[in-house]
Short mmCIF file of C-alpha atoms and ligand atoms in Angstrom, two decimals:
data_model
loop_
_atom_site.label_atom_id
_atom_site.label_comp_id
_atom_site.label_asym_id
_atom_site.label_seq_id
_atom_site.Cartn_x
_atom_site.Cartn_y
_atom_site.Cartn_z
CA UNK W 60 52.90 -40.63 27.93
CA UNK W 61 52.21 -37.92 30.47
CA UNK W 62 48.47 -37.63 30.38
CA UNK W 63 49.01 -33.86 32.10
CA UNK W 64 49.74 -32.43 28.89
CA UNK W 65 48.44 -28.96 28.55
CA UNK W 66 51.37 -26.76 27.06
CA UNK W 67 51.74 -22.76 27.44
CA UNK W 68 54.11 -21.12 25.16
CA UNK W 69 54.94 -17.88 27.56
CA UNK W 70 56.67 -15.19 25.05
CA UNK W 71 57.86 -11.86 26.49
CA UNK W 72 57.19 -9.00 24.10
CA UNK W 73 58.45 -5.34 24.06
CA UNK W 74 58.24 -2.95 21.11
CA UNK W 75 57.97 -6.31 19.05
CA UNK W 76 54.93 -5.12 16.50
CA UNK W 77 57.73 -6.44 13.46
CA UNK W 78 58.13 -9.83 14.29
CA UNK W 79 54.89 -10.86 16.21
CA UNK W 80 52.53 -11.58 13.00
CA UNK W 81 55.15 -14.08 11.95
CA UNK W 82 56.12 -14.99 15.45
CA UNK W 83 52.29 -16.33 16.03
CA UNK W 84 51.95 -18.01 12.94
CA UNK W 85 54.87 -20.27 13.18
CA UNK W 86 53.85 -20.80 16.47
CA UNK W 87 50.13 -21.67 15.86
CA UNK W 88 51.74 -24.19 13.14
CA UNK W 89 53.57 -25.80 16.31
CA UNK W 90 50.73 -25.80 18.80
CA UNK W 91 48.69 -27.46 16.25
CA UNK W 92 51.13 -30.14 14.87
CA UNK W 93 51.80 -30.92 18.45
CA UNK W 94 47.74 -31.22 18.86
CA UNK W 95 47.95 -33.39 16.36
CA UNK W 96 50.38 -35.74 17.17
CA UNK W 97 48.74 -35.89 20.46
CA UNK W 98 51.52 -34.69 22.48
CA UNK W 99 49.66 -31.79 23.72
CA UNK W 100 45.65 -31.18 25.15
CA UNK W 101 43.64 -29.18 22.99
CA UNK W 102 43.98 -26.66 25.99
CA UNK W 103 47.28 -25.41 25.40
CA UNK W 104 47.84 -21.82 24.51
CA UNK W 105 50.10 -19.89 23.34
CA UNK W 106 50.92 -16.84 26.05
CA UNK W 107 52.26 -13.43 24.63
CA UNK W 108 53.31 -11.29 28.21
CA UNK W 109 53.67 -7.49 26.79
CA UNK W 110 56.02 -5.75 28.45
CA UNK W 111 54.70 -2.31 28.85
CA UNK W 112 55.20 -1.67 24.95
CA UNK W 113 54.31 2.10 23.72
CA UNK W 114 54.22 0.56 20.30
CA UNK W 115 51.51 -1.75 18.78
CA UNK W 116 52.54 -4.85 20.45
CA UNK W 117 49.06 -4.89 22.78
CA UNK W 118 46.75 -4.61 20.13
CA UNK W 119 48.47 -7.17 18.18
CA UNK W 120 48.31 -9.46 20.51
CA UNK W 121 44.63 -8.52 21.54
CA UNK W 122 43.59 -9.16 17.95
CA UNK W 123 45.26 -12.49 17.68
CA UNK W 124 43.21 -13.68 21.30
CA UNK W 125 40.17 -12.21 20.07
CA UNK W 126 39.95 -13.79 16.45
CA UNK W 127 41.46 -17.31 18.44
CA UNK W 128 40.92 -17.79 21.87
CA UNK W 129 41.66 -21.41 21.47
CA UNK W 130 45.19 -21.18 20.48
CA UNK W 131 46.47 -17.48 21.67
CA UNK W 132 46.46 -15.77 25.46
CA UNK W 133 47.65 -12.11 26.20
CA UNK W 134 49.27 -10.92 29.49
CA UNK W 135 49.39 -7.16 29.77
CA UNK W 136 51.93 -5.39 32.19
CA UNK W 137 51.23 -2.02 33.64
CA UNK W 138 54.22 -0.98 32.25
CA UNK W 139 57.81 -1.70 31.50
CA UNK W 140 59.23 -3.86 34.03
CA UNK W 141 61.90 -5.80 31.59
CA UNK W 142 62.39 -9.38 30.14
CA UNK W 143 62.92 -11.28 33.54
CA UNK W 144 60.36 -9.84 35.23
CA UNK W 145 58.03 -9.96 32.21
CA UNK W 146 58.57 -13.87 32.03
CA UNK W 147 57.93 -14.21 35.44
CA UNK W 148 54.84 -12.35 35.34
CA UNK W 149 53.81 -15.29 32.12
CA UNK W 150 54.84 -17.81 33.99
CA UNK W 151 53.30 -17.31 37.13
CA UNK W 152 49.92 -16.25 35.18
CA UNK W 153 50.41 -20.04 33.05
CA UNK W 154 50.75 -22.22 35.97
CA UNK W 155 47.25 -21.93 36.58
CA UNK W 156 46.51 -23.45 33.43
CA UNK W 157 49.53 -25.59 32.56
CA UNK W 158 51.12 -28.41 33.39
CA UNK W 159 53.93 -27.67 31.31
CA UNK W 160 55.38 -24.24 30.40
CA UNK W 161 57.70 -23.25 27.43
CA UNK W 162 59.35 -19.73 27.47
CA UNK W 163 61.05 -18.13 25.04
CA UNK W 164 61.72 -15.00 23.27
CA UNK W 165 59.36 -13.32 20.24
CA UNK W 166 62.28 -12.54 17.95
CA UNK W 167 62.33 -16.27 16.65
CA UNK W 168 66.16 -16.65 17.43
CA UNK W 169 65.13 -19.70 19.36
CA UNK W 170 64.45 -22.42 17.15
CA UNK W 171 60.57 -22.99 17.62
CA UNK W 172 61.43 -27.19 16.06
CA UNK W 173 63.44 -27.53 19.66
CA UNK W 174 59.86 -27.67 21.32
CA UNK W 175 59.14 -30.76 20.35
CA UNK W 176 62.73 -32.62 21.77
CA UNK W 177 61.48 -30.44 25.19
CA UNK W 178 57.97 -32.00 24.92
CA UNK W 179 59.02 -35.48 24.23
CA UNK W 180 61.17 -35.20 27.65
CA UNK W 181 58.62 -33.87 29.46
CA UNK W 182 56.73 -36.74 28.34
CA UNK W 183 60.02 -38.82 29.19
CA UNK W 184 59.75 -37.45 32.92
CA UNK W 185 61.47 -34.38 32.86
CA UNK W 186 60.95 -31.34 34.83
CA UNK W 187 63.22 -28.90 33.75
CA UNK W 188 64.34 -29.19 30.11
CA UNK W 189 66.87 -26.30 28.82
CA UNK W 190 67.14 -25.31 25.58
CA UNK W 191 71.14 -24.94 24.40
CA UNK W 192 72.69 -23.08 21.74
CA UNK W 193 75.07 -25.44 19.79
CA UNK W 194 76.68 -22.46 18.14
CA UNK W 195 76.64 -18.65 17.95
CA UNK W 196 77.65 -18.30 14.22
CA UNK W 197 74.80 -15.98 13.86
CA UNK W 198 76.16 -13.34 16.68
CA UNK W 199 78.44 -10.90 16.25
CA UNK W 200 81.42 -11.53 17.22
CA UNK W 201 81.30 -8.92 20.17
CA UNK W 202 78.29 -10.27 21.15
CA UNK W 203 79.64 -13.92 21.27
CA UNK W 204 82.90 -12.92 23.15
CA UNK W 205 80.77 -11.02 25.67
CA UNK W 206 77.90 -13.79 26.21
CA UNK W 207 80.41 -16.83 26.10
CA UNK W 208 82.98 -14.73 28.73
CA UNK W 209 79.53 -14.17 31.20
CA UNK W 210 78.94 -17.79 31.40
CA UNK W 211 82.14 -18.47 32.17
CA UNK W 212 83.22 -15.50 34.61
CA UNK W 213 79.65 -16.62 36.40
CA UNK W 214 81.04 -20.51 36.51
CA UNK W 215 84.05 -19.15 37.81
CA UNK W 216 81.94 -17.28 40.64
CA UNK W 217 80.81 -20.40 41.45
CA UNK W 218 77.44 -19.90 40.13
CA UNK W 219 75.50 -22.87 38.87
CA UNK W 220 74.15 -21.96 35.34
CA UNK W 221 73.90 -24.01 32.25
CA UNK W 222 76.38 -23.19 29.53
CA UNK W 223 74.86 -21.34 26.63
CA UNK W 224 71.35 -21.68 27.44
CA UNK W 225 69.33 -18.49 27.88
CA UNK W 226 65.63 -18.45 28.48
CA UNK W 227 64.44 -20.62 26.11
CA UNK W 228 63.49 -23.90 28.36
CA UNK W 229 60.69 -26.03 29.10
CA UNK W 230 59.12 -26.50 32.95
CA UNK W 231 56.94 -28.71 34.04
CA UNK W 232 54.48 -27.31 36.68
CA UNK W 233 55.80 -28.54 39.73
CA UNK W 234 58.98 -26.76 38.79
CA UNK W 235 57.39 -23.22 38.01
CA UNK W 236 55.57 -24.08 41.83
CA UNK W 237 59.17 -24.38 42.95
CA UNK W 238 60.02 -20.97 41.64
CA UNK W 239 57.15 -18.93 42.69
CA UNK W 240 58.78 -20.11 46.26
CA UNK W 241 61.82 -17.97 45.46
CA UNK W 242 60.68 -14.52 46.34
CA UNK W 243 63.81 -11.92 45.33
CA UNK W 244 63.08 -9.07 43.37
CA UNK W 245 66.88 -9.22 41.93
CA UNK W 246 65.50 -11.54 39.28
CA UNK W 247 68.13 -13.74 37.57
CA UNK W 248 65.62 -16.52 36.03
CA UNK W 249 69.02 -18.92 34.47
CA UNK W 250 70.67 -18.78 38.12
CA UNK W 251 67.68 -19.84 39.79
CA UNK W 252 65.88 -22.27 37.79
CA UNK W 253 68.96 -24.70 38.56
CA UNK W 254 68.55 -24.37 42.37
CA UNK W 255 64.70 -25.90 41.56
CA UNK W 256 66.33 -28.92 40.97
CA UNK W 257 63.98 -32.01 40.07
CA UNK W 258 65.05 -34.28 36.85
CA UNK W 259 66.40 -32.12 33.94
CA UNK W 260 67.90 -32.73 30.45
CA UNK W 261 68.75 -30.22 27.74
CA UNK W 262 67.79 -29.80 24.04
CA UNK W 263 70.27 -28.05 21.69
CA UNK W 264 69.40 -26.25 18.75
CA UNK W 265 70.92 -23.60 16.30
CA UNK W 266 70.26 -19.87 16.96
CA UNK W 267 68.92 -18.15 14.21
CA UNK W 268 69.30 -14.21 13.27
CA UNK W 269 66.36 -12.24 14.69
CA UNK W 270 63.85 -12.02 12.55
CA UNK W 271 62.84 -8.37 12.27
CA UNK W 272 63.26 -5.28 14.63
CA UNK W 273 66.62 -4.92 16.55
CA UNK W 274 67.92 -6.28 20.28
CA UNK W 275 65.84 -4.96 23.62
CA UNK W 276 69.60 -5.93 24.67
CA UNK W 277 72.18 -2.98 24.54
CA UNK W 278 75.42 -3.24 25.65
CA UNK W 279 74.11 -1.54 28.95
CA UNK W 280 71.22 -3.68 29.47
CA UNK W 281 73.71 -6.99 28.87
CA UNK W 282 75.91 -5.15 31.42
CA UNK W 283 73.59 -4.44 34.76
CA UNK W 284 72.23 -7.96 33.44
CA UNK W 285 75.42 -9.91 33.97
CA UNK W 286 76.22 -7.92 37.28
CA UNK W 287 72.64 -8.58 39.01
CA UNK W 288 73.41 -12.11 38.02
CA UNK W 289 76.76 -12.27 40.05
CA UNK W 290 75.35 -10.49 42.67
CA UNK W 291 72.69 -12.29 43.45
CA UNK W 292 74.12 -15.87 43.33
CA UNK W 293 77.76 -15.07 44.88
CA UNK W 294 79.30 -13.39 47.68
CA UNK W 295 82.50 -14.21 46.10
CA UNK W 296 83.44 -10.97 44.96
CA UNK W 297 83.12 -10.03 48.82
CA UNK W 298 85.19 -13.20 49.57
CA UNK W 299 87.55 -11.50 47.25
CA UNK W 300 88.47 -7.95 49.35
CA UNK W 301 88.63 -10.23 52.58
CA UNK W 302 91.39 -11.67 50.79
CA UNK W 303 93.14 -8.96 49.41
CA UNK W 304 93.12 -7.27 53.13
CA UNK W 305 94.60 -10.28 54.52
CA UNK W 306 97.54 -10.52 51.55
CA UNK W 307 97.57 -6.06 52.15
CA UNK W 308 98.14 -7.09 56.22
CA UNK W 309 101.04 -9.29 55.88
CA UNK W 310 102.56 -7.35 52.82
CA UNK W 311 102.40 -4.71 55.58
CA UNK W 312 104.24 -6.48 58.52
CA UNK W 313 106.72 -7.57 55.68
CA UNK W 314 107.06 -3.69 54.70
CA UNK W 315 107.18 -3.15 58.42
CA UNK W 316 110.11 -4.97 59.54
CA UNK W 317 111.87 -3.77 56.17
CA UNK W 318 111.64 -0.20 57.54
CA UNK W 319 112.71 -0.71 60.82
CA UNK W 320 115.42 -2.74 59.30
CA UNK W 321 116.49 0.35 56.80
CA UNK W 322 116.28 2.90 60.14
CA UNK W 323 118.55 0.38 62.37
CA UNK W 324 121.02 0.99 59.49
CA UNK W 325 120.75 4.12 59.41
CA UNK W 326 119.89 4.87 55.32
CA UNK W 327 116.60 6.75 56.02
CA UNK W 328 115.26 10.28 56.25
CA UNK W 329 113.13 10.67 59.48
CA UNK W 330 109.77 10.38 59.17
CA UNK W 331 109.78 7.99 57.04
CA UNK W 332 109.91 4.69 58.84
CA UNK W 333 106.69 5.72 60.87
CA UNK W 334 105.06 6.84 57.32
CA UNK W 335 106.06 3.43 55.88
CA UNK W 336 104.63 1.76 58.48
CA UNK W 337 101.07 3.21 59.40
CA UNK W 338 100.72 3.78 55.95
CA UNK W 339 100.57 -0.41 54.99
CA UNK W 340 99.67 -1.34 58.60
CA UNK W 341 96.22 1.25 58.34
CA UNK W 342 95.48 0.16 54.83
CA UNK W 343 95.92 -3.26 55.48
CA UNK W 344 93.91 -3.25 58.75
CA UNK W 345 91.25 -1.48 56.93
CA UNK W 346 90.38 -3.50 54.19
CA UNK W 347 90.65 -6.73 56.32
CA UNK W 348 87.68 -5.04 58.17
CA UNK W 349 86.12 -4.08 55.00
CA UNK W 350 85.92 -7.74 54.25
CA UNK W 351 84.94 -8.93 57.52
CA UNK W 352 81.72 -6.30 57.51
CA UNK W 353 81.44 -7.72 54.11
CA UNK W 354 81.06 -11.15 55.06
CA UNK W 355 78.25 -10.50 57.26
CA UNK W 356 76.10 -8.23 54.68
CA UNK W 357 76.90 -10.95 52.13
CA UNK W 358 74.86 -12.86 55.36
CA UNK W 359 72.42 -10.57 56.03
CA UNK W 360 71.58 -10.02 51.90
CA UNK W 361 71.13 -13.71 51.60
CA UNK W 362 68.77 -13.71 54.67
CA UNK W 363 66.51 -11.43 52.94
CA UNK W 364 66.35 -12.97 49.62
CA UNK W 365 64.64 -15.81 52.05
CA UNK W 366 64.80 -18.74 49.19
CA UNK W 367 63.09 -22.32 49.97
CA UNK W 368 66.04 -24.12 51.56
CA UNK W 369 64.57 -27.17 50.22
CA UNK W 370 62.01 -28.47 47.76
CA UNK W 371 60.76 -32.21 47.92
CA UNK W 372 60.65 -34.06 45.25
CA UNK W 373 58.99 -37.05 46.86
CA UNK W 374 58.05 -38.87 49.89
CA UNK W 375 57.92 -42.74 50.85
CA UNK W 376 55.92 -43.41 53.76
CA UNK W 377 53.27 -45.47 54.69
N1 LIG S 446 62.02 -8.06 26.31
C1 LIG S 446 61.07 -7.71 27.27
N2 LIG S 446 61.25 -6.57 28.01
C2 LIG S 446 62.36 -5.77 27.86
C3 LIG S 446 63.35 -6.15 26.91
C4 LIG S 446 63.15 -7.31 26.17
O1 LIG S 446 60.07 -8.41 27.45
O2 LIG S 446 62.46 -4.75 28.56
C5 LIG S 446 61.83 -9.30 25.52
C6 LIG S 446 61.93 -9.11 24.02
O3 LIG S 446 60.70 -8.71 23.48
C7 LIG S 446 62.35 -10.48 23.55
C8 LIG S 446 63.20 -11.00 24.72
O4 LIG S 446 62.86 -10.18 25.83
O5 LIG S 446 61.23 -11.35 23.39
C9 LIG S 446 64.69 -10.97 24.44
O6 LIG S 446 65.08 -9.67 23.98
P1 LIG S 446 66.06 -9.48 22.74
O7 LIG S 446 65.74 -10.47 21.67
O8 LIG S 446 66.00 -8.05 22.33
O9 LIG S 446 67.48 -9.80 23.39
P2 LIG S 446 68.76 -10.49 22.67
O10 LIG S 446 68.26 -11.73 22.00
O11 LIG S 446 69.28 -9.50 21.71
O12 LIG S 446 69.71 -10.77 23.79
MG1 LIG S 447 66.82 -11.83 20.66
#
């Protein structure tokens, strides 16, 4: 067994003053079984970020750090900033501390028992364990069709992220060091934590209802949150007009020659030919260049995102 075994439960919280008292009691009774079992250091902690909250989710949280150090932690944001960046902020404040990091939501849809399968391969010598829903009978349907289409419109983007596995995953530190290297403020935590690389596995487990309180996840939310993640992971969609100018172009010399054909025999009004003809030719020459310009902002944007190009995971040399 992994004698680095402090654990951090990070937790992002907005408006979440319904679910938090039971939220931190069923996960003191993990962090202590866990300390029991002696899979975890009496230093773990469980790590509630709040997310700029107006409601009473601070002094909640306060109270629970001040009546237990030992067991609960409190991050406080200057304000709103939403769930990625709120994670981040947890995780970045627990790698001080840990040396491995669980993260997952307050509304106990993730099933807390999954921690320990994530533990025991952490302890197996993994770095990156994800946590994966085995079914979404729980979700509406709406909500299924929309979450299950995302994974599988991003796959088809060519994006590498897990199937059915949101943000509920275990990290060891060396992998949270890996992404604090990744510096974009488009933050898409399931798209990058795959480029980390390192040894991972995945634990599946059975989403439950939320508990109390309602989503922090509108329609509008999911939305801009599914097109930041295709944006910042693929310049197919830019790949995509390049294409469609060069079909456009040659549908264009097609409808060219077609014109000058129907003129030669004489079945046209005037005008029209030349009308035909710019009319394909210009759209078709414009959208080629379109894609072209595209091409090399879909360069420059991934120049300024300036991720590690590599991480090493070890080195023989004597
Ligand atoms: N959350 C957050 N900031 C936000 C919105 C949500 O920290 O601006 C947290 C929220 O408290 C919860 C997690 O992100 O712990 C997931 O949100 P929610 O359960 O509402 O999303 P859903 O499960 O419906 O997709
Ligand atoms: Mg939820």
């Amino acid at each position: 067994m992994n004698p680095n075994n402090t654990l951090y439960i990070v937790v992002p919280c907005y408006k979440e003053q319904e679910v938090l008292p039971e939220t931190s009691k069923r996960l003191k009774e993990k962090v202590l079984q866990l300390r029991a079992q002696g899979k975890i250091s009496d230093k773990s902690r469980i790590m509630f970020v709040n997310d700029g909250s107006s409601d009473n989710t601070w002094p909640i949280i306060s109270q629970l750090h001040a009546q237990e150090p030992e067991i609960f932690s409190g991050v406080n944001l200057s304000r709103n900033r939403g769930h990625q960046n709120a994670l981040l902020a947890g995780l970045m404040t627990a790698v001080n501390y840990a040396d491995m990091i669980v993260s997952m939501d307050a509304d106990l849809q993730d099933d807390i028992n999954a921690v320990d399968g994530m533990v025991d391969a952490y302890h197996e010598g993994f770095e990156v364990v994800y946590g994966v829903r085995s079914k979404r009978d729980t979700d509406t349907f709406f909500k299924r069709f929309t979450a299950e289409g995302f994974y599988k419109v991003m796959k088809a983007l060519g994006v590498d992220i897990v199937f059915n596995h949101a943000d509920y995953r275990l990290m060891s530190r060396r992998a949270v060091e890996g992404l604090a290297q990744f510096k974009e403020v488009n933050l898409f935590l399931r798209g990058i934590v795959p480029q980390i690389g390192y040894k991972w596995t995945t634990v599946t487990y059975e989403r439950a209802e939320r508990f109390a309180g309602e989503s922090k996840y509108p329609l509008k939310k999911m939305l801009a949150f599914a097109a930041d993640g295709i944006t910042s992971f693929s310049v197919k969609p830019i790949r995509l007009v390049l294409s469609l100018g060069v079909v456009i172009f040659l549908v264009s010399l097609v409808m060219l020659l077609y014109a000058l054909i129907a003129k030669i025999m004489g079945s046209t009004t005037a005008g029209w030919t030349s009308l035909m003809g710019s009319i394909w030719l210009i759209g078709g020459v414009q959208l080629l260049s379109l894609g072209v310009i595209g091409e090399y902002i879909g360069k420059i944007y991934n120049e300024t995102k300036q991720r590690p190009r590599f991480i090493i995971e070890s080195v023989l040399n004597k």
